Amino acid sequence: MPELPEVEVTRRGLEPLVGATVTQAVIRQPAMRWPIPAHLPQTLHGSRLLELTRRGKYIIARFESGCLILHLGMSGRLCLLERDTSPEKHDHFDLHFADGRVMRLRDPRRFGAVLWAGEHPEAHSLLSVLGPEPLDESFNGEFLHRAIRTRSSPIKIVIMDSHLVVGVGNIYASESLFRAGIHPQTPARALSLAQCERLVQEIKATLHDALQAGGSSLRDFFGADGNPGYFQQTYFVYARTGEPCRVCEKPVETLRLGQRSTFYCPSCQK
């Protein structure tokens, strides 16, 4: 599933559309995770795209007529294409712009979403419950230490909770915990303030490095321009079961937490 870096890379790839005017919205398959609103062709026609922002794993497209919330789901891609690019089997939604470009949602599993949020997307039920952005200053060691002091769940599960902090999915949780030297099964409330400060630092650094590398390309993810990301080439532990740790050369191990595979080094993470 695309995580925060992949969504941010996609958002940046679509930014050339800002300022362009919609000439046509095409709904080929409305039955996504939630139905694509049938009024979008009328609502968006002639409306100019004012800005593209991101909240967690959601892209918010603000038009003169209101806001779209876009989510990639498990296998979705938002592609920036030329007008004469023929749609393929899993191309479910298009926005055509007056400059000749098309934003197209391609989603084989149809777990993605195209939702209308009107003038106030922050009040939408999907966004209003989200925690702080991990790269914002408000997400710091003191905040994390206070937020987890009564939580006994494994720290890996806790930092993946979008109510606590958004966008730290399975890949980047495993990588950040390795960099911080914290075992993923450690009860969250057992972490000291110093450990929380280190973990926040490594979450930010890991996400920053992933953004610089264009995200991770696993299975379905490619950027809006069709280019893959390269962060997977530098993973310390994720998907490296049995391979030598890049630091101590002990084999990387796997366990299941929250029904997700969790990768760690038993020597480097205590």
PDB file of N, CA and C in Angstrom, residues 146-221:
ATOM      1  N   ARG A 146       4.171  11.809  25.832  1.00  0.00           N
ATOM      2  CA  ARG A 146       2.888  12.026  26.517  1.00  0.00           C
ATOM      3  C   ARG A 146       1.796  11.142  25.934  1.00  0.00           C
ATOM      4  N   ALA A 147       1.783  11.005  24.616  1.00  0.00           N
ATOM      5  CA  ALA A 147       0.694  10.300  23.935  1.00  0.00           C
ATOM      6  C   ALA A 147       0.707   8.796  24.201  1.00  0.00           C
ATOM      7  N   ILE A 148       1.877   8.228  24.504  1.00  0.00           N
ATOM      8  CA  ILE A 148       1.971   6.765  24.627  1.00  0.00           C
ATOM      9  C   ILE A 148       2.175   6.285  26.053  1.00  0.00           C
ATOM     10  N   ARG A 149       2.151   7.184  27.028  1.00  0.00           N
ATOM     11  CA  ARG A 149       2.540   6.784  28.384  1.00  0.00           C
ATOM     12  C   ARG A 149       1.581   5.803  29.044  1.00  0.00           C
ATOM     13  N   THR A 150       0.360   5.683  28.523  1.00  0.00           N
ATOM     14  CA  THR A 150      -0.587   4.712  29.081  1.00  0.00           C
ATOM     15  C   THR A 150      -0.871   3.563  28.121  1.00  0.00           C
ATOM     16  N   ARG A 151      -0.128   3.494  27.033  1.00  0.00           N
ATOM     17  CA  ARG A 151      -0.421   2.491  26.004  1.00  0.00           C
ATOM     18  C   ARG A 151       0.547   1.316  26.124  1.00  0.00           C
ATOM     19  N   SER A 152      -0.034   0.139  26.284  1.00  0.00           N
ATOM     20  CA  SER A 152       0.782  -1.066  26.472  1.00  0.00           C
ATOM     21  C   SER A 152       1.000  -1.851  25.183  1.00  0.00           C
ATOM     22  N   SER A 153       0.368  -1.443  24.092  1.00  0.00           N
ATOM     23  CA  SER A 153       0.546  -2.141  22.813  1.00  0.00           C
ATOM     24  C   SER A 153       1.985  -1.983  22.328  1.00  0.00           C
ATOM     25  N   PRO A 154       2.449  -2.904  21.483  1.00  0.00           N
ATOM     26  CA  PRO A 154       3.800  -2.773  20.927  1.00  0.00           C
ATOM     27  C   PRO A 154       3.979  -1.437  20.217  1.00  0.00           C
ATOM     28  N   ILE A 155       5.143  -0.843  20.367  1.00  0.00           N
ATOM     29  CA  ILE A 155       5.393   0.480  19.793  1.00  0.00           C
ATOM     30  C   ILE A 155       5.216   0.488  18.278  1.00  0.00           C
ATOM     31  N   LYS A 156       5.511  -0.609  17.606  1.00  0.00           N
ATOM     32  CA  LYS A 156       5.310  -0.671  16.145  1.00  0.00           C
ATOM     33  C   LYS A 156       3.850  -0.411  15.791  1.00  0.00           C
ATOM     34  N   ILE A 157       2.929  -1.043  16.521  1.00  0.00           N
ATOM     35  CA  ILE A 157       1.505  -0.864  16.251  1.00  0.00           C
ATOM     36  C   ILE A 157       1.080   0.567  16.588  1.00  0.00           C
ATOM     37  N   VAL A 158       1.603   1.095  17.669  1.00  0.00           N
ATOM     38  CA  VAL A 158       1.190   2.417  18.138  1.00  0.00           C
ATOM     39  C   VAL A 158       1.571   3.507  17.136  1.00  0.00           C
ATOM     40  N   ILE A 159       2.786   3.465  16.606  1.00  0.00           N
ATOM     41  CA  ILE A 159       3.191   4.542  15.689  1.00  0.00           C
ATOM     42  C   ILE A 159       2.535   4.407  14.319  1.00  0.00           C
ATOM     43  N   MET A 160       1.879   3.283  14.060  1.00  0.00           N
ATOM     44  CA  MET A 160       1.115   3.136  12.826  1.00  0.00           C
ATOM     45  C   MET A 160      -0.335   3.587  12.988  1.00  0.00           C
ATOM     46  N   ASP A 161      -0.712   4.030  14.181  1.00  0.00           N
ATOM     47  CA  ASP A 161      -2.069   4.493  14.451  1.00  0.00           C
ATOM     48  C   ASP A 161      -2.217   5.925  13.946  1.00  0.00           C
ATOM     49  N   SER A 162      -3.047   6.141  12.937  1.00  0.00           N
ATOM     50  CA  SER A 162      -3.185   7.466  12.323  1.00  0.00           C
ATOM     51  C   SER A 162      -3.843   8.487  13.251  1.00  0.00           C
ATOM     52  N   HIS A 163      -4.437   8.025  14.354  1.00  0.00           N
ATOM     53  CA  HIS A 163      -4.976   8.971  15.330  1.00  0.00           C
ATOM     54  C   HIS A 163      -3.850   9.587  16.155  1.00  0.00           C
ATOM     55  N   LEU A 164      -2.727   8.901  16.232  1.00  0.00           N
ATOM     56  CA  LEU A 164      -1.556   9.398  16.968  1.00  0.00           C
ATOM     57  C   LEU A 164      -0.667  10.247  16.074  1.00  0.00           C
ATOM     58  N   VAL A 165      -0.323   9.713  14.918  1.00  0.00           N
ATOM     59  CA  VAL A 165       0.470  10.418  13.923  1.00  0.00           C
ATOM     60  C   VAL A 165       0.132   9.799  12.571  1.00  0.00           C
ATOM     61  N   VAL A 166       0.037  10.608  11.537  1.00  0.00           N
ATOM     62  CA  VAL A 166      -0.397  10.091  10.240  1.00  0.00           C
ATOM     63  C   VAL A 166       0.791   9.626   9.408  1.00  0.00           C
ATOM     64  N   GLY A 167       0.510   8.660   8.534  1.00  0.00           N
ATOM     65  CA  GLY A 167       1.437   8.365   7.452  1.00  0.00           C
ATOM     66  C   GLY A 167       2.607   7.461   7.757  1.00  0.00           C
ATOM     67  N   VAL A 168       2.706   6.921   8.989  1.00  0.00           N
ATOM     68  CA  VAL A 168       3.811   6.017   9.293  1.00  0.00           C
ATOM     69  C   VAL A 168       3.286   4.592   9.110  1.00  0.00           C
ATOM     70  N   GLY A 169       3.385   4.093   7.892  1.00  0.00           N
ATOM     71  CA  GLY A 169       2.872   2.767   7.572  1.00  0.00           C
ATOM     72  C   GLY A 169       3.879   1.673   7.877  1.00  0.00           C
ATOM     73  N   ASN A 170       3.606   0.495   7.384  1.00  0.00           N
ATOM     74  CA  ASN A 170       4.381  -0.687   7.755  1.00  0.00           C
ATOM     75  C   ASN A 170       5.852  -0.586   7.369  1.00  0.00           C
ATOM     76  N   ILE A 171       6.112  -0.101   6.151  1.00  0.00           N
ATOM     77  CA  ILE A 171       7.504  -0.010   5.694  1.00  0.00           C
ATOM     78  C   ILE A 171       8.294   0.935   6.581  1.00  0.00           C
ATOM     79  N   TYR A 172       7.773   2.151   6.750  1.00  0.00           N
ATOM     80  CA  TYR A 172       8.554   3.192   7.404  1.00  0.00           C
ATOM     81  C   TYR A 172       8.550   3.045   8.924  1.00  0.00           C
ATOM     82  N   ALA A 173       7.564   2.340   9.479  1.00  0.00           N
ATOM     83  CA  ALA A 173       7.609   2.021  10.907  1.00  0.00           C
ATOM     84  C   ALA A 173       8.750   1.049  11.184  1.00  0.00           C
ATOM     85  N   SER A 174       8.865  -0.003  10.368  1.00  0.00           N
ATOM     86  CA  SER A 174       9.948  -0.974  10.553  1.00  0.00           C
ATOM     87  C   SER A 174      11.312  -0.313  10.390  1.00  0.00           C
ATOM     88  N   GLU A 175      11.456   0.508   9.374  1.00  0.00           N
ATOM     89  CA  GLU A 175      12.740   1.156   9.114  1.00  0.00           C
ATOM     90  C   GLU A 175      13.094   2.162  10.217  1.00  0.00           C
ATOM     91  N   SER A 176      12.114   2.921  10.695  1.00  0.00           N
ATOM     92  CA  SER A 176      12.381   3.925  11.726  1.00  0.00           C
ATOM     93  C   SER A 176      12.760   3.266  13.049  1.00  0.00           C
ATOM     94  N   LEU A 177      12.088   2.199  13.397  1.00  0.00           N
ATOM     95  CA  LEU A 177      12.409   1.502  14.653  1.00  0.00           C
ATOM     96  C   LEU A 177      13.809   0.905  14.594  1.00  0.00           C
ATOM     97  N   PHE A 178      14.200   0.404  13.425  1.00  0.00           N
ATOM     98  CA  PHE A 178      15.572  -0.098  13.303  1.00  0.00           C
ATOM     99  C   PHE A 178      16.567   1.037  13.514  1.00  0.00           C
ATOM    100  N   ARG A 179      16.354   2.142  12.853  1.00  0.00           N
ATOM    101  CA  ARG A 179      17.281   3.271  12.956  1.00  0.00           C
ATOM    102  C   ARG A 179      17.369   3.787  14.394  1.00  0.00           C
ATOM    103  N   ALA A 180      16.254   3.678  15.124  1.00  0.00           N
ATOM    104  CA  ALA A 180      16.225   4.163  16.507  1.00  0.00           C
ATOM    105  C   ALA A 180      16.726   3.118  17.494  1.00  0.00           C
ATOM    106  N   GLY A 181      16.973   1.888  17.028  1.00  0.00           N
ATOM    107  CA  GLY A 181      17.463   0.836  17.906  1.00  0.00           C
ATOM    108  C   GLY A 181      16.434   0.340  18.904  1.00  0.00           C
ATOM    109  N   ILE A 182      15.154   0.364  18.508  1.00  0.00           N
ATOM    110  CA  ILE A 182      14.058  -0.038  19.403  1.00  0.00           C
ATOM    111  C   ILE A 182      13.395  -1.289  18.852  1.00  0.00           C
ATOM    112  N   HIS A 183      13.242  -2.308  19.690  1.00  0.00           N
ATOM    113  CA  HIS A 183      12.579  -3.546  19.263  1.00  0.00           C
ATOM    114  C   HIS A 183      11.101  -3.255  19.004  1.00  0.00           C
ATOM    115  N   PRO A 184      10.532  -3.744  17.913  1.00  0.00           N
ATOM    116  CA  PRO A 184       9.139  -3.408  17.571  1.00  0.00           C
ATOM    117  C   PRO A 184       8.113  -3.908  18.577  1.00  0.00           C
ATOM    118  N   GLN A 185       8.459  -4.921  19.392  1.00  0.00           N
ATOM    119  CA  GLN A 185       7.516  -5.447  20.379  1.00  0.00           C
ATOM    120  C   GLN A 185       7.548  -4.693  21.700  1.00  0.00           C
ATOM    121  N   THR A 186       8.434  -3.747  21.855  1.00  0.00           N
ATOM    122  CA  THR A 186       8.535  -3.002  23.106  1.00  0.00           C
ATOM    123  C   THR A 186       7.208  -2.328  23.435  1.00  0.00           C
ATOM    124  N   PRO A 187       6.657  -2.539  24.652  1.00  0.00           N
ATOM    125  CA  PRO A 187       5.426  -1.827  25.009  1.00  0.00           C
ATOM    126  C   PRO A 187       5.639  -0.318  24.900  1.00  0.00           C
ATOM    127  N   ALA A 188       4.710   0.363  24.276  1.00  0.00           N
ATOM    128  CA  ALA A 188       4.883   1.791  24.018  1.00  0.00           C
ATOM    129  C   ALA A 188       5.174   2.571  25.292  1.00  0.00           C
ATOM    130  N   ARG A 189       4.466   2.262  26.356  1.00  0.00           N
ATOM    131  CA  ARG A 189       4.621   3.038  27.596  1.00  0.00           C
ATOM    132  C   ARG A 189       5.974   2.822  28.265  1.00  0.00           C
ATOM    133  N   ALA A 190       6.720   1.819  27.805  1.00  0.00           N
ATOM    134  CA  ALA A 190       8.042   1.555  28.386  1.00  0.00           C
ATOM    135  C   ALA A 190       9.128   2.454  27.815  1.00  0.00           C
ATOM    136  N   LEU A 191       8.829   3.184  26.745  1.00  0.00           N
ATOM    137  CA  LEU A 191       9.838   4.039  26.129  1.00  0.00           C
ATOM    138  C   LEU A 191      10.104   5.275  26.978  1.00  0.00           C
ATOM    139  N   SER A 192      11.361   5.593  27.148  1.00  0.00           N
ATOM    140  CA  SER A 192      11.747   6.806  27.857  1.00  0.00           C
ATOM    141  C   SER A 192      11.576   8.021  26.959  1.00  0.00           C
ATOM    142  N   LEU A 193      11.674   9.209  27.556  1.00  0.00           N
ATOM    143  CA  LEU A 193      11.608  10.423  26.760  1.00  0.00           C
ATOM    144  C   LEU A 193      12.741  10.463  25.750  1.00  0.00           C
ATOM    145  N   ALA A 194      13.926  10.048  26.152  1.00  0.00           N
ATOM    146  CA  ALA A 194      15.069  10.038  25.238  1.00  0.00           C
ATOM    147  C   ALA A 194      14.826   9.099  24.063  1.00  0.00           C
ATOM    148  N   GLN A 195      14.225   7.928  24.329  1.00  0.00           N
ATOM    149  CA  GLN A 195      13.914   6.992  23.246  1.00  0.00           C
ATOM    150  C   GLN A 195      12.860   7.574  22.312  1.00  0.00           C
ATOM    151  N   CYS A 196      11.870   8.264  22.862  1.00  0.00           N
ATOM    152  CA  CYS A 196      10.841   8.898  22.033  1.00  0.00           C
ATOM    153  C   CYS A 196      11.447   9.985  21.151  1.00  0.00           C
ATOM    154  N   GLU A 197      12.353  10.763  21.710  1.00  0.00           N
ATOM    155  CA  GLU A 197      13.009  11.801  20.917  1.00  0.00           C
ATOM    156  C   GLU A 197      13.813  11.190  19.781  1.00  0.00           C
ATOM    157  N   ARG A 198      14.495  10.084  20.080  1.00  0.00           N
ATOM    158  CA  ARG A 198      15.272   9.414  19.040  1.00  0.00           C
ATOM    159  C   ARG A 198      14.350   8.822  17.975  1.00  0.00           C
ATOM    160  N   LEU A 199      13.250   8.224  18.411  1.00  0.00           N
ATOM    161  CA  LEU A 199      12.324   7.607  17.453  1.00  0.00           C
ATOM    162  C   LEU A 199      11.705   8.666  16.544  1.00  0.00           C
ATOM    163  N   VAL A 200      11.278   9.786  17.107  1.00  0.00           N
ATOM    164  CA  VAL A 200      10.711  10.856  16.283  1.00  0.00           C
ATOM    165  C   VAL A 200      11.747  11.348  15.279  1.00  0.00           C
ATOM    166  N   GLN A 201      12.979  11.518  15.740  1.00  0.00           N
ATOM    167  CA  GLN A 201      14.052  11.957  14.855  1.00  0.00           C
ATOM    168  C   GLN A 201      14.230  10.996  13.688  1.00  0.00           C
ATOM    169  N   GLU A 202      14.179   9.688  13.970  1.00  0.00           N
ATOM    170  CA  GLU A 202      14.397   8.693  12.923  1.00  0.00           C
ATOM    171  C   GLU A 202      13.180   8.536  12.019  1.00  0.00           C
ATOM    172  N   ILE A 203      11.973   8.734  12.543  1.00  0.00           N
ATOM    173  CA  ILE A 203      10.785   8.739  11.685  1.00  0.00           C
ATOM    174  C   ILE A 203      10.901   9.858  10.667  1.00  0.00           C
ATOM    175  N   LYS A 204      11.246  11.045  11.128  1.00  0.00           N
ATOM    176  CA  LYS A 204      11.391  12.186  10.230  1.00  0.00           C
ATOM    177  C   LYS A 204      12.497  11.947   9.209  1.00  0.00           C
ATOM    178  N   ALA A 205      13.637  11.410   9.671  1.00  0.00           N
ATOM    179  CA  ALA A 205      14.763  11.174   8.762  1.00  0.00           C
ATOM    180  C   ALA A 205      14.431  10.107   7.729  1.00  0.00           C
ATOM    181  N   THR A 206      13.748   9.051   8.166  1.00  0.00           N
ATOM    182  CA  THR A 206      13.381   7.970   7.247  1.00  0.00           C
ATOM    183  C   THR A 206      12.428   8.465   6.174  1.00  0.00           C
ATOM    184  N   LEU A 207      11.408   9.223   6.579  1.00  0.00           N
ATOM    185  CA  LEU A 207      10.451   9.754   5.608  1.00  0.00           C
ATOM    186  C   LEU A 207      11.128  10.744   4.666  1.00  0.00           C
ATOM    187  N   HIS A 208      12.015  11.566   5.209  1.00  0.00           N
ATOM    188  CA  HIS A 208      12.743  12.515   4.359  1.00  0.00           C
ATOM    189  C   HIS A 208      13.586  11.780   3.318  1.00  0.00           C
ATOM    190  N   ASP A 209      14.300  10.737   3.755  1.00  0.00           N
ATOM    191  CA  ASP A 209      15.128   9.971   2.820  1.00  0.00           C
ATOM    192  C   ASP A 209      14.279   9.297   1.752  1.00  0.00           C
ATOM    193  N   ALA A 210      13.102   8.794   2.166  1.00  0.00           N
ATOM    194  CA  ALA A 210      12.210   8.151   1.194  1.00  0.00           C
ATOM    195  C   ALA A 210      11.705   9.157   0.170  1.00  0.00           C
ATOM    196  N   LEU A 211      11.382  10.363   0.621  1.00  0.00           N
ATOM    197  CA  LEU A 211      10.936  11.400  -0.311  1.00  0.00           C
ATOM    198  C   LEU A 211      12.036  11.747  -1.305  1.00  0.00           C
ATOM    199  N   GLN A 212      13.267  11.850  -0.815  1.00  0.00           N
ATOM    200  CA  GLN A 212      14.387  12.168  -1.686  1.00  0.00           C
ATOM    201  C   GLN A 212      14.607  11.091  -2.746  1.00  0.00           C
ATOM    202  N   ALA A 213      14.261   9.831  -2.384  1.00  0.00           N
ATOM    203  CA  ALA A 213      14.437   8.711  -3.306  1.00  0.00           C
ATOM    204  C   ALA A 213      13.223   8.475  -4.194  1.00  0.00           C
ATOM    205  N   GLY A 214      12.202   9.319  -4.070  1.00  0.00           N
ATOM    206  CA  GLY A 214      10.997   9.138  -4.883  1.00  0.00           C
ATOM    207  C   GLY A 214      10.052   8.100  -4.347  1.00  0.00           C
ATOM    208  N   GLY A 215      10.179   7.762  -3.048  1.00  0.00           N
ATOM    209  CA  GLY A 215       9.326   6.756  -2.443  1.00  0.00           C
ATOM    210  C   GLY A 215       9.831   5.355  -2.708  1.00  0.00           C
ATOM    211  N   SER A 216       9.006   4.390  -2.341  1.00  0.00           N
ATOM    212  CA  SER A 216       9.321   2.977  -2.552  1.00  0.00           C
ATOM    213  C   SER A 216       8.399   2.414  -3.617  1.00  0.00           C
ATOM    214  N   SER A 217       8.937   1.708  -4.576  1.00  0.00           N
ATOM    215  CA  SER A 217       8.109   1.086  -5.609  1.00  0.00           C
ATOM    216  C   SER A 217       7.995  -0.400  -5.337  1.00  0.00           C
ATOM    217  N   LEU A 218       6.901  -0.775  -4.703  1.00  0.00           N
ATOM    218  CA  LEU A 218       6.584  -2.172  -4.445  1.00  0.00           C
ATOM    219  C   LEU A 218       5.278  -2.485  -5.156  1.00  0.00           C
ATOM    220  N   ARG A 219       5.307  -3.495  -6.010  1.00  0.00           N
ATOM    221  CA  ARG A 219       4.119  -3.911  -6.748  1.00  0.00           C
ATOM    222  C   ARG A 219       3.572  -2.794  -7.631  1.00  0.00           C
ATOM    223  N   ASP A 220       2.582  -2.027  -7.146  1.00  0.00           N
ATOM    224  CA  ASP A 220       1.824  -1.156  -8.026  1.00  0.00           C
ATOM    225  C   ASP A 220       2.257   0.300  -8.037  1.00  0.00           C
ATOM    226  N   PHE A 221       3.104   0.727  -7.104  1.00  0.00           N
ATOM    227  CA  PHE A 221       3.335   2.165  -7.025  1.00  0.00           C
ATOM    228  C   PHE A 221       4.366   2.673  -8.025  1.00  0.00           C
TER     229      PHE A 221
END
